[in-house]
Short mmCIF file of C-alpha atoms in Angstrom, two decimals:
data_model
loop_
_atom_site.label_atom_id
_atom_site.label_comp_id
_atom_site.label_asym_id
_atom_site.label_seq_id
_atom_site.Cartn_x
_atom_site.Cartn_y
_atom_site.Cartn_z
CA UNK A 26 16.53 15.80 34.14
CA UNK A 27 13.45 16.96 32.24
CA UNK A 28 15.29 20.40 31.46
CA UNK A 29 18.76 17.87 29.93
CA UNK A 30 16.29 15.60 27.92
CA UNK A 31 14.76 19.32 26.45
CA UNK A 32 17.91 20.87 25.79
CA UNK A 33 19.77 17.57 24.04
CA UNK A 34 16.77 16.84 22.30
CA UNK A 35 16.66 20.87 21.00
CA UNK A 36 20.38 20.66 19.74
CA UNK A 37 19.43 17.64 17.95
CA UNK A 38 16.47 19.23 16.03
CA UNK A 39 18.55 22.21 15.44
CA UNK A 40 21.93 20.16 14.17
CA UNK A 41 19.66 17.62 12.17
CA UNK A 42 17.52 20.54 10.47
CA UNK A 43 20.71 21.86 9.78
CA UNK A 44 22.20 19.10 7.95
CA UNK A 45 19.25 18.44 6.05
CA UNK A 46 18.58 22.01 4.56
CA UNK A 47 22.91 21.76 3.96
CA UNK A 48 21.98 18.58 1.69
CA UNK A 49 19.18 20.44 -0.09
CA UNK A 50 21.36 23.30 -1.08
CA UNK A 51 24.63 22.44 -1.16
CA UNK A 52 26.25 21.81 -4.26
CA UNK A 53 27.35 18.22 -5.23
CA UNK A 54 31.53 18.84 -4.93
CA UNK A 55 30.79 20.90 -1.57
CA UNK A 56 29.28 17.74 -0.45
CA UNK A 57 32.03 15.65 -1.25
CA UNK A 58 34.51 18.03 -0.03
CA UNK A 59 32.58 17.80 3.40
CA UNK A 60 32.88 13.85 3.47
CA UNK A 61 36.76 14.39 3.27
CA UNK A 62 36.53 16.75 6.09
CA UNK A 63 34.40 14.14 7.42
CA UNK A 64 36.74 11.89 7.28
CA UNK A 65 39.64 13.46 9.52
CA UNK A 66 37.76 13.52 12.66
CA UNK A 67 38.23 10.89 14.90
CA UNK A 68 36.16 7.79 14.41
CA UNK A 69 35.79 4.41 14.51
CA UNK A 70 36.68 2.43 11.05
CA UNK A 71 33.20 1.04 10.75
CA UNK A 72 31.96 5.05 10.41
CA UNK A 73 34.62 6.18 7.89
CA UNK A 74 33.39 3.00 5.91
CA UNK A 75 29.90 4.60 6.23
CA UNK A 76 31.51 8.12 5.48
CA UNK A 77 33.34 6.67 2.37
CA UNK A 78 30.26 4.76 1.18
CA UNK A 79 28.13 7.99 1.00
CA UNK A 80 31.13 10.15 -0.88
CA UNK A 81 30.28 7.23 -3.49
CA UNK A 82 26.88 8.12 -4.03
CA UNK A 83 27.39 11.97 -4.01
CA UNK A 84 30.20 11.03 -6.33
CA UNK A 85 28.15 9.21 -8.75
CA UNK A 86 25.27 10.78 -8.39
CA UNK A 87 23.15 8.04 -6.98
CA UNK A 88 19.20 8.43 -7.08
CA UNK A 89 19.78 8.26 -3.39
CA UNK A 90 20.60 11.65 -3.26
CA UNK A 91 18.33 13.28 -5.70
CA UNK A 92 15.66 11.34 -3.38
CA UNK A 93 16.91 12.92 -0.48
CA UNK A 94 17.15 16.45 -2.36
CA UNK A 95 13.23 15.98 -3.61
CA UNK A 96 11.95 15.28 -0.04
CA UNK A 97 13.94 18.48 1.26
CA UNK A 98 12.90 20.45 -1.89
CA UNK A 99 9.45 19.67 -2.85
CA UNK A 100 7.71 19.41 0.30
CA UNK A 101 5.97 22.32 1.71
CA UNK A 102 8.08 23.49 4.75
CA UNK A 103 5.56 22.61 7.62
CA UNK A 104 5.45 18.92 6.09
CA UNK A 105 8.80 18.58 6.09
CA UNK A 106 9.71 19.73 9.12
CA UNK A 107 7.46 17.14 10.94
CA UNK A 108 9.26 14.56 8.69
CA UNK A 109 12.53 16.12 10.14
CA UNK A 110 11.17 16.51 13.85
CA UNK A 111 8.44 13.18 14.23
CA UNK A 112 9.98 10.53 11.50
CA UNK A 113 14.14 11.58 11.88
CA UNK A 114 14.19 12.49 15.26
CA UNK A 115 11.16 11.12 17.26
CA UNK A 116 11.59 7.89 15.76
CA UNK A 117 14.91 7.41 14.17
CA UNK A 118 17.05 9.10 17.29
CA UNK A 119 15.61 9.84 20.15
CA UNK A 120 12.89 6.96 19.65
CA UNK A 121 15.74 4.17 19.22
CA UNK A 122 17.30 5.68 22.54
CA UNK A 123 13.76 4.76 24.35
CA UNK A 124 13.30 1.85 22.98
CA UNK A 125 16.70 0.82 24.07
CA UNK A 126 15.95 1.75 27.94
CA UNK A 127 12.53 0.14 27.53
CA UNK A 128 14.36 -3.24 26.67
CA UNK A 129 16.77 -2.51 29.94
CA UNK A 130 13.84 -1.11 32.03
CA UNK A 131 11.42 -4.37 31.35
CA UNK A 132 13.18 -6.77 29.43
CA UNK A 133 11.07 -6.40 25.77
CA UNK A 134 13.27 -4.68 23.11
CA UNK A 135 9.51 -2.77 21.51
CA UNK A 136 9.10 -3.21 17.28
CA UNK A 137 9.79 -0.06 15.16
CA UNK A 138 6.41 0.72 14.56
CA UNK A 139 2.47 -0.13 14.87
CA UNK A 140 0.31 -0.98 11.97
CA UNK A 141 -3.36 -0.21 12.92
CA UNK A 142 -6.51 -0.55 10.97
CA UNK A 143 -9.11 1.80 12.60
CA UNK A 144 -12.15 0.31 10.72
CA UNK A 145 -12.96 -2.47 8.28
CA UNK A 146 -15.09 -0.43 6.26
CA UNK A 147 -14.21 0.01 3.32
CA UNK A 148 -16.55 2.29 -0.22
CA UNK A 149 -14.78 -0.11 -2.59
CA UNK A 150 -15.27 -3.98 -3.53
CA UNK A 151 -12.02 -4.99 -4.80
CA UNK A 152 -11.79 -8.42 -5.41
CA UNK A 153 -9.13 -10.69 -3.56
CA UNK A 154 -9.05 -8.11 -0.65
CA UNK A 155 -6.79 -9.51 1.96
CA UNK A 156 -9.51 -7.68 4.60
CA UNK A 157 -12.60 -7.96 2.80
CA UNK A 158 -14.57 -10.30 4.89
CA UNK A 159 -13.46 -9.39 8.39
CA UNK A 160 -16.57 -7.94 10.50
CA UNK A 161 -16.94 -4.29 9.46
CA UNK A 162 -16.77 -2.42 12.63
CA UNK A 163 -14.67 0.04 14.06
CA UNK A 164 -12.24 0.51 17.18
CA UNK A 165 -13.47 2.69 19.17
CA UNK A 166 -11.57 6.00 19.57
CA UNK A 167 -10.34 5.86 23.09
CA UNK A 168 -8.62 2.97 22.51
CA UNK A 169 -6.90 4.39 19.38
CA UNK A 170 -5.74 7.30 22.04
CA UNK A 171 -4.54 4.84 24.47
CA UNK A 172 -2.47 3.11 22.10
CA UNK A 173 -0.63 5.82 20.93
CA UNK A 174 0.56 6.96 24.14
CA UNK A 175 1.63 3.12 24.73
CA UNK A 176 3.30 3.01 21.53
CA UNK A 177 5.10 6.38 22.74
CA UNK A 178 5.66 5.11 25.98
CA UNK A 179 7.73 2.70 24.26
CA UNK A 180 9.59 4.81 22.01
CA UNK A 181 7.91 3.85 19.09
CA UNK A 182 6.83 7.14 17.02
CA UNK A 183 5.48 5.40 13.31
CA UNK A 184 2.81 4.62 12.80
CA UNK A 185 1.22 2.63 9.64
CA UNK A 186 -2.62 3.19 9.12
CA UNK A 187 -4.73 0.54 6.84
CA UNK A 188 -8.14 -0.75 6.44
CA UNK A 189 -10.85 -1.05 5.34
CA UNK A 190 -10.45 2.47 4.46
CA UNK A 191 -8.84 4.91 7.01
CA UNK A 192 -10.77 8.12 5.68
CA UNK A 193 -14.25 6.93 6.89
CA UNK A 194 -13.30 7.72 10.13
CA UNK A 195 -13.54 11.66 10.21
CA UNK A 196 -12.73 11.28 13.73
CA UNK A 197 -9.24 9.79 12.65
CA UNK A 198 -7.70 13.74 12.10
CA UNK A 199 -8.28 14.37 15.56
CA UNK A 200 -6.05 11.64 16.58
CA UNK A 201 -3.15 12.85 14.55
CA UNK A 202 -3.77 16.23 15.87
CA UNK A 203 -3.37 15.29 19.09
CA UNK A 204 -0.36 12.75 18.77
CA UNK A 205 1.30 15.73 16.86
CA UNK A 206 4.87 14.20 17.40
CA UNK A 207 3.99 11.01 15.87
CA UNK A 208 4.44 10.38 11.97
CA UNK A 209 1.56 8.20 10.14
CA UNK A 210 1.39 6.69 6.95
CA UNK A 211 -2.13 5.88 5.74
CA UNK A 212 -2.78 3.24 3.25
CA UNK A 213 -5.69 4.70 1.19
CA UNK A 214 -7.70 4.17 -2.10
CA UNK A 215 -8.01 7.88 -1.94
CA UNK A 216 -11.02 7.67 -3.62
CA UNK A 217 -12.50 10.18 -0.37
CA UNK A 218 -8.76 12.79 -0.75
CA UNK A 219 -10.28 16.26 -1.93
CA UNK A 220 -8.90 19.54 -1.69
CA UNK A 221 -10.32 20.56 1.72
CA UNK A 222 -7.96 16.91 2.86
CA UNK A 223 -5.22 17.69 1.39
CA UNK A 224 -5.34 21.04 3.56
CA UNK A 225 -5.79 19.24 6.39
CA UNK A 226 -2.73 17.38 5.80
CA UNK A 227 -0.60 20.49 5.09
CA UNK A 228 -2.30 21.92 8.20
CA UNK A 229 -1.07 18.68 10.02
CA UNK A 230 2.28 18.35 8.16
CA UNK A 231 2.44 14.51 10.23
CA UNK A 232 0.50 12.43 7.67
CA UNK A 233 1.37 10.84 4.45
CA UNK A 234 -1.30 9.27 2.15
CA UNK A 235 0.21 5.85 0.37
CA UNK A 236 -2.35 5.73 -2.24
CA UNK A 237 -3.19 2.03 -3.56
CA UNK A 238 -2.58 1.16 -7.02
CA UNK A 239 -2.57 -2.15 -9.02
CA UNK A 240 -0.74 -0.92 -11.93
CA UNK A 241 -1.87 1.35 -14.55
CA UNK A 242 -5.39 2.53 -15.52
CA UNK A 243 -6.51 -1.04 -17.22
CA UNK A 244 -4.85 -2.78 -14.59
CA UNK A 245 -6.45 -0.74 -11.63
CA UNK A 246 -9.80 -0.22 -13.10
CA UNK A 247 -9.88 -4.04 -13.52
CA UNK A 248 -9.80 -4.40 -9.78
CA UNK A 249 -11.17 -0.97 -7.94
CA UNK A 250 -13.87 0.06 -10.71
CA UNK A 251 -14.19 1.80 -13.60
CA UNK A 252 -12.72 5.76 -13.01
CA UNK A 253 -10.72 4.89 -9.75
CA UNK A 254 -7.38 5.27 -11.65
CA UNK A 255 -8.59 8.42 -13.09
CA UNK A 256 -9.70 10.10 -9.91
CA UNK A 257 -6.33 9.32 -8.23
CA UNK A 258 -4.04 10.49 -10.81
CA UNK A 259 -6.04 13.79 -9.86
CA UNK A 260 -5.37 13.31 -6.21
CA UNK A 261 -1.32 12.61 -7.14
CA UNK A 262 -1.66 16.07 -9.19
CA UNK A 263 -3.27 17.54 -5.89
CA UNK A 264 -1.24 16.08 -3.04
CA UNK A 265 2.32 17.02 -5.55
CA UNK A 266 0.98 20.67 -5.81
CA UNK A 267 0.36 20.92 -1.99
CA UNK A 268 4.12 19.66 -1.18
CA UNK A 269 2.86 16.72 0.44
CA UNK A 270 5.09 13.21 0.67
CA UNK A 271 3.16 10.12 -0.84
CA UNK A 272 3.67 6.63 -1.84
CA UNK A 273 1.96 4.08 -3.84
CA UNK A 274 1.32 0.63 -2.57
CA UNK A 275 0.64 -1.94 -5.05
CA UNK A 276 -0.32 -5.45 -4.73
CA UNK A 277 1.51 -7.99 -6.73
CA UNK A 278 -0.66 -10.63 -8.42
CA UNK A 279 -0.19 -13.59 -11.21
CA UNK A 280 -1.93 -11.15 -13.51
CA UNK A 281 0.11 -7.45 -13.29
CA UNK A 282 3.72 -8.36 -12.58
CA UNK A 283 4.84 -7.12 -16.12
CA UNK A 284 3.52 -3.72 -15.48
CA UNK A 285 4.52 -3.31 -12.06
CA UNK A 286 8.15 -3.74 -13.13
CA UNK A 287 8.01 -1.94 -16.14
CA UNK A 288 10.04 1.16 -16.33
CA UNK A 289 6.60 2.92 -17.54
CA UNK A 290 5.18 2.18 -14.42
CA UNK A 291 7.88 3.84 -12.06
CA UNK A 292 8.64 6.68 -14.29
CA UNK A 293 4.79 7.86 -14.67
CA UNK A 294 5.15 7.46 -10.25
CA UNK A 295 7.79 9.93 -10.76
CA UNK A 296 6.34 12.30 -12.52
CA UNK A 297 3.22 12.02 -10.72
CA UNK A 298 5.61 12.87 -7.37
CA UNK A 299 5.47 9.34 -5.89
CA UNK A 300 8.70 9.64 -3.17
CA UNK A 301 8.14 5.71 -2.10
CA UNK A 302 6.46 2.61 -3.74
CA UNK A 303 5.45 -0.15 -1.30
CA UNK A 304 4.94 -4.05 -3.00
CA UNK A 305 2.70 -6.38 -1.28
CA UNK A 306 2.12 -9.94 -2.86
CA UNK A 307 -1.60 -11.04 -3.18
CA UNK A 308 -1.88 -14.27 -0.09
CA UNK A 309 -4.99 -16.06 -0.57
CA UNK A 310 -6.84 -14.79 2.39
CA UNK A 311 -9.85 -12.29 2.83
CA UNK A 312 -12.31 -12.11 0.31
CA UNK A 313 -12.16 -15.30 -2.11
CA UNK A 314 -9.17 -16.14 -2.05
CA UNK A 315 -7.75 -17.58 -5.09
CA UNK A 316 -4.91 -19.18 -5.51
CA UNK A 317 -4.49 -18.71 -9.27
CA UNK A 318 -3.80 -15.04 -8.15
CA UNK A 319 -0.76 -15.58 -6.56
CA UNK A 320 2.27 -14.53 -8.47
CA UNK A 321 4.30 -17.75 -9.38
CA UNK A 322 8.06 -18.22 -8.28
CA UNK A 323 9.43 -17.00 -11.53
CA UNK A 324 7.03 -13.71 -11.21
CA UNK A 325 8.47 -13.19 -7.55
CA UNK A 326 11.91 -13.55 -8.52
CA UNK A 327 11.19 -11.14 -11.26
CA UNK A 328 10.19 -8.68 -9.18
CA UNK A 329 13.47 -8.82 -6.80
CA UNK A 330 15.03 -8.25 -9.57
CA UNK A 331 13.74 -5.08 -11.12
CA UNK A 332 13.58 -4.08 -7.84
CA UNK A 333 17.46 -3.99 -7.22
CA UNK A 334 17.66 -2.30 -11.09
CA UNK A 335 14.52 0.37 -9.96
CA UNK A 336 16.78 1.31 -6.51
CA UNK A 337 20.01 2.07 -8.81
CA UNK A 338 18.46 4.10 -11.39
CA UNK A 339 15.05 5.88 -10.22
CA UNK A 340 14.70 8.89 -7.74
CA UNK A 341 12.21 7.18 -5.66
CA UNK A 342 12.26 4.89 -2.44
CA UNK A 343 11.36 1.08 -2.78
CA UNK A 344 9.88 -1.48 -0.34
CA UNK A 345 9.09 -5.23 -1.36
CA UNK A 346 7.63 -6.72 1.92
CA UNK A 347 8.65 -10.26 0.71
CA UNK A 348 11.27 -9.95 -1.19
CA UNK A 349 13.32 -7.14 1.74
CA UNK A 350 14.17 -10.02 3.65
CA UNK A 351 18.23 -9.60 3.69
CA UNK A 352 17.33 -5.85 4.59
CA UNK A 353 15.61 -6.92 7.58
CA UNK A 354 17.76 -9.74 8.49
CA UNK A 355 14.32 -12.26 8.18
CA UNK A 356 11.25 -12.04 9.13
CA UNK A 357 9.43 -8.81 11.18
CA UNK A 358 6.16 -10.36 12.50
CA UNK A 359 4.98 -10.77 16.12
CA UNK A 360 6.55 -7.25 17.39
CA UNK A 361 9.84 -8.36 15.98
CA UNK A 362 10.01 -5.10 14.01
CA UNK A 363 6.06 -4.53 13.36
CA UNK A 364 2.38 -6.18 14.55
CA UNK A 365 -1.43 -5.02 13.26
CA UNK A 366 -4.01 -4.14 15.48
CA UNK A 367 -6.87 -4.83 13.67
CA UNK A 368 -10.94 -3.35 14.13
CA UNK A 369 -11.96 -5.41 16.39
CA UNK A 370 -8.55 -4.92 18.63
CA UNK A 371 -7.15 -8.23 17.79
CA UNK A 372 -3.31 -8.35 17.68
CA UNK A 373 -2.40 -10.33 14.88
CA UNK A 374 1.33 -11.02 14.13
CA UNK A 375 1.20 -9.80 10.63
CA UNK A 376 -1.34 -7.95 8.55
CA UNK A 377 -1.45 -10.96 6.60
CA UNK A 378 -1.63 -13.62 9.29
CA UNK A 379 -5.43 -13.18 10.40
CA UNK A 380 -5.28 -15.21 13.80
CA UNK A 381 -4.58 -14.16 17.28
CA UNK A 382 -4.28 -14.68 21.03
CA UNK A 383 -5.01 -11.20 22.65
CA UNK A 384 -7.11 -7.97 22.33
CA UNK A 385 -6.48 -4.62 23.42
CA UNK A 386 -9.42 -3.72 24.56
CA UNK A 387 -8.70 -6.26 27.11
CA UNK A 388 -4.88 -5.95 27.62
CA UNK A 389 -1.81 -3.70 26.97
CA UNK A 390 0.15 -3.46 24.33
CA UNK A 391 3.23 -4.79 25.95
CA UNK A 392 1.23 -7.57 27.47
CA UNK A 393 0.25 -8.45 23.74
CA UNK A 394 3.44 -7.85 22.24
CA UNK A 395 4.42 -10.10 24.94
CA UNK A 396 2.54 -13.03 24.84
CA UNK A 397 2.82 -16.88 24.24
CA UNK A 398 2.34 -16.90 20.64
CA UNK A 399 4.22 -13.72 19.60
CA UNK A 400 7.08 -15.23 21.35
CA UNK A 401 6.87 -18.54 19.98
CA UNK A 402 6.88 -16.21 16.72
CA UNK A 403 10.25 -14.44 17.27
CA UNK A 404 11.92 -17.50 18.97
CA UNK A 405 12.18 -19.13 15.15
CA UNK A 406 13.07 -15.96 13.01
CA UNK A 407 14.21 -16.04 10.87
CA UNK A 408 13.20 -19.07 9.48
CA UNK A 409 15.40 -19.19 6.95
CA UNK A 410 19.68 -18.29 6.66
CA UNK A 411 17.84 -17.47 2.88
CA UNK A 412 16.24 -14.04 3.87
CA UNK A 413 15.07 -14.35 0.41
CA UNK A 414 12.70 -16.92 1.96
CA UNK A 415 11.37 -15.43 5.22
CA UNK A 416 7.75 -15.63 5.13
CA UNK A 417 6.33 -18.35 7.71
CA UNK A 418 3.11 -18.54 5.35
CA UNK A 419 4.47 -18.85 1.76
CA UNK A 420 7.96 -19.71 2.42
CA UNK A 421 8.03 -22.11 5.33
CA UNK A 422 4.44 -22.79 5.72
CA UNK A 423 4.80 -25.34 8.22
CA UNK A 424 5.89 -22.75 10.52
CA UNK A 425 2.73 -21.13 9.91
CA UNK A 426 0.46 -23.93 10.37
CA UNK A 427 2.17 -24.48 13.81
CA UNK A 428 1.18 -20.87 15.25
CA UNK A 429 -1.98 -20.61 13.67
CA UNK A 430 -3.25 -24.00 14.42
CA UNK A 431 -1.44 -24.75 17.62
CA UNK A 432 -0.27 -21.61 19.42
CA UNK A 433 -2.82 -19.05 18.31
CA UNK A 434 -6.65 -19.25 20.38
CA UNK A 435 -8.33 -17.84 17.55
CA UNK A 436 -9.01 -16.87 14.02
CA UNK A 437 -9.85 -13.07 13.62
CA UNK A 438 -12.16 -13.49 11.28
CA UNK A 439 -14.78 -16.47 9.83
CA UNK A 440 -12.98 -18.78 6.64
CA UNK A 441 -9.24 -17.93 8.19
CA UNK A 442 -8.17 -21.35 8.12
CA UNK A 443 -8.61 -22.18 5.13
CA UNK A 444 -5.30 -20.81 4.36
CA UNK A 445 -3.59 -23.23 7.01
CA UNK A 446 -6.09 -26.17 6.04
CA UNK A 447 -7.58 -26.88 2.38
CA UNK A 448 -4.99 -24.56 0.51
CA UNK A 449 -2.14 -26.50 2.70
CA UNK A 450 -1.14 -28.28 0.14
CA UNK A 451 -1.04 -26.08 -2.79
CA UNK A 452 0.85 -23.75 -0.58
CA UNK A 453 3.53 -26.61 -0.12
CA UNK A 454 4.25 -26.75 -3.51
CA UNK A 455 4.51 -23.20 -4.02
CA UNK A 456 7.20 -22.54 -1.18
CA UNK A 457 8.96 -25.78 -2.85
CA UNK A 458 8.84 -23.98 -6.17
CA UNK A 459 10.25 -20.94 -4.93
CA UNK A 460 12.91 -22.59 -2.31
CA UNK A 461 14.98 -24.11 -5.51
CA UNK A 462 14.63 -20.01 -7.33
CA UNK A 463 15.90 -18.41 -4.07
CA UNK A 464 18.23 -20.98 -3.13
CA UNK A 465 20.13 -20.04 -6.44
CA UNK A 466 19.30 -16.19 -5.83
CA UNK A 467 21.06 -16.45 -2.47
CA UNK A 468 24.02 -18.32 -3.35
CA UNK A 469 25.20 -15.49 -6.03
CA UNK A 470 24.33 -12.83 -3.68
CA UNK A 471 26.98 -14.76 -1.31
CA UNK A 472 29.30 -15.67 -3.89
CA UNK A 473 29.43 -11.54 -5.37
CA UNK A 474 30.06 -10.81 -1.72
CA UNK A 475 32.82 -13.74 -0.68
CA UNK A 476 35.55 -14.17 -3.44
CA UNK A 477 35.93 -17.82 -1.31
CA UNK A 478 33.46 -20.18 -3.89
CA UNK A 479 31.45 -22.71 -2.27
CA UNK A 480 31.63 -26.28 -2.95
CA UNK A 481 28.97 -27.57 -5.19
CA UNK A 482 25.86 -28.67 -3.31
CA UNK A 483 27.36 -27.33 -0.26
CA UNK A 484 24.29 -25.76 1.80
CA UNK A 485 24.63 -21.74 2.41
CA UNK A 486 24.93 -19.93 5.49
CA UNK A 487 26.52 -17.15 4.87
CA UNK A 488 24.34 -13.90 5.66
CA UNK A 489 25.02 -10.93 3.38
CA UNK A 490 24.04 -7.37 4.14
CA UNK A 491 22.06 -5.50 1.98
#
């Protein structure tokens, strides 16, 4: 059985790695030509809908494919073919096979991938730091081992590193030496990235550095110190030169939303050799939180917006983890589709809901994943048939209030609550604000996708695709 799993899982490598290196060379009409070919073998309508859909894009040259041509083209061959082997294979094929038998074998379909912060310690002060004030300590390395054969064991093959910041654990490059079929993303300031790193990650070829950026230099100095935006455009220049895949993750606050969805700002990500951007919007928690920081309704919306414009015209991948709900079909906390495993080995549902009910260091994964209050979690997602509204602490907050004052046992770090208790209110009134933006939102996504109107007033729920 060992020697079928080898051989099937070779002749996938080989077919995949194959088809990729035919998409970076081929010729736009050859590719076409190949979806007609496509086309007269046997399938199921659904896939000749799929093969149809991508003869669109080749046909009008959709950014889609010139991102899929700059990943095959301007990585350096070792990088890209643990993309190919760890992120395509490991987790997209083969890994979506185990975690199907892992749902038949014990009942527990597993999440798509881990989010771990390895320490808490962090060489920067940014203000309104979602982890600023948890205890600054480190998990200790064995456990980081263990969990990444669990996480395996499971079929789950990504994972997302944060902080604190990652890179003041030296010890960290062992770990994705040995877990050499796993992929990891590593949210970084990148303040500590120097030549002899970026090596190391070319040596590696299974890490990807998603550097952290608040906007341009005045908006990024403003918030990391004076320099920090120069230092990392040098890292960009670096990390582009080597052939290594990056991303930018940016934080979206009531004071930078008209840079972050300026056209400057994506094309100077471009040209730095930014392959995927990553939005995160600033929730009051960590170190002084302030509520005046949160981007209002109308800046949220905006966002969505130029999001949808960015994906149709720019060469370059886009996540908004609010605004992605109708990708994701709601919600993703609690193991649904991600988790964090924070310092101390708390696992919290979300990176951004800082309360919990288990540790590592004291169970298993599964048994975490598994738990009371993760299922309580999953048993209400979504929590909206609006995914534009799918966040149980901004969008529903008395969903949130319920698991983090009733079904979690603890708060992961001191001044938690306050979130759930003395910004309760405020928070209400915020989610109400939004609710009447997204309920409009939602109904003319429906509408462009039904030609059947709805009645005036009638209440939606209808759930689009993407």
């Amino acid at each position: 059985m060992d020697f079928y799993r080898r051989t099937k899982r070779y002749s996938i490598e080989k077919f995949t790695t194959s088809a990729f290196s035919l998409l970076a060379n081929a010729s736009t009409e050859n590719l076409i030509r190949l979806t007609h070919l496509a086309e007269k073998i046997p399938q199921k309508e659904p896939y000749r809908e799929k093969i149809q859909w991508i003869r669109t894009l080749f046909q009008t040259n959709h950014p889609g494919l010139a991102i899929a041509r700059r990943v095959l083209s301007e990585t350096h061959p070792h990088h890209r073919k643990k993309i190919i082997s760890n992120f395509i294979i490991n987790q997209l094929l083969v890994g979506t096979n185990r975690r199907k038998a892992f749902d038949a074998e014990r009942g527990f379909y597993p999440p798509d991938a881990m989010l771990i912060s390895p320490t808490m310690r962090c060489n920067l002060n940014c203000y309104g730091c979602y982890s600023g004030i948890y205890p600054q300590e480190d998990l200790p390395y064995e456990v980081l081992d263990r969990l990444m054969g669990e996480c395996k064991e499971m079929g789950i093959h990504l994972v997302l590193v944060t902080g604190g910041e990652p890179f003041l654990r030296e010890d960290l490059f062992d770990l994705f030496e040995k877990h050499g079929d796993m992929m990891f993303q590593i949210y970084t300031n990148a303040t500590l990235i120097d030549e002899t790193m970026i090596d190391q990650f070319v040596a590696l070829g299974n890490v990807v550095p998603a550097i952290s950026l608040e906007g341009l230099e005045e908006e990024t100095d403003a918030r990391r110190g004076k320099g920090i935006f120069s230092r990392i455009q040098k890292v960009m220049d670096g990390l582009r030169k080597a052939g290594i895949f990056f991303a930018v993750s940016t934080t979206q606050t009531s004071q930078n939303t008209d840079v972050l969805t300026s056209d400057a700002f994506i094309d100077f990500l471009v040209e730095k050799g930014c392959l995927l951007l990553w939005n995160f919007h600033y929730v009051p928690i960590g170190r002084k939180p302030d509520l005046s920081l949160m981007a209002t309704p109308e800046q949220r919306n905006r966002m969505r917006e130029r999001f949808a414009y960015f994906r149709a015209t720019k060469p370059m991948l886009f996540v908004d983890f609010w605004n992605d709900g109708c990708l994701t079909q709601g919600c993703i906390a609690a193991g649904r589709k991600y988790f964090h495993v924070n310092a101390q080995g708390d696992v919290e549902p979300c990176v951004f809901c800082h309360f919990a009910s288990d540790n590592v260091k004291e169970k298993s994964l599964m048994e975490a994943l598994n738990s009371p209050l993760f299922r309580e979690i999953r048993s209400h997602q979504p929590f909206s048939e609006n995914y534009f509204r799918s966040c149980p602490l901004i969008d529903h907050p008395e969903a949130g209030r319920k698991f983090a004052l009733r079904h979690a046992k603890y708060f992961t770090h001191e001044g938690a609550e306050q979130l759930f208790t003395e910004f309760a209110q405020a928070i209400d009134r915020y989610a109400k604000a939004y609710e009447e933006i997204a309920e409009a939102a939602w109904k003319k996504k429906i509408e462009s996708q039904n030609p059947q109107r709805f009645p005036e007033g009638k209440k939606l729920v209808g759930r689009p695709g993407s």
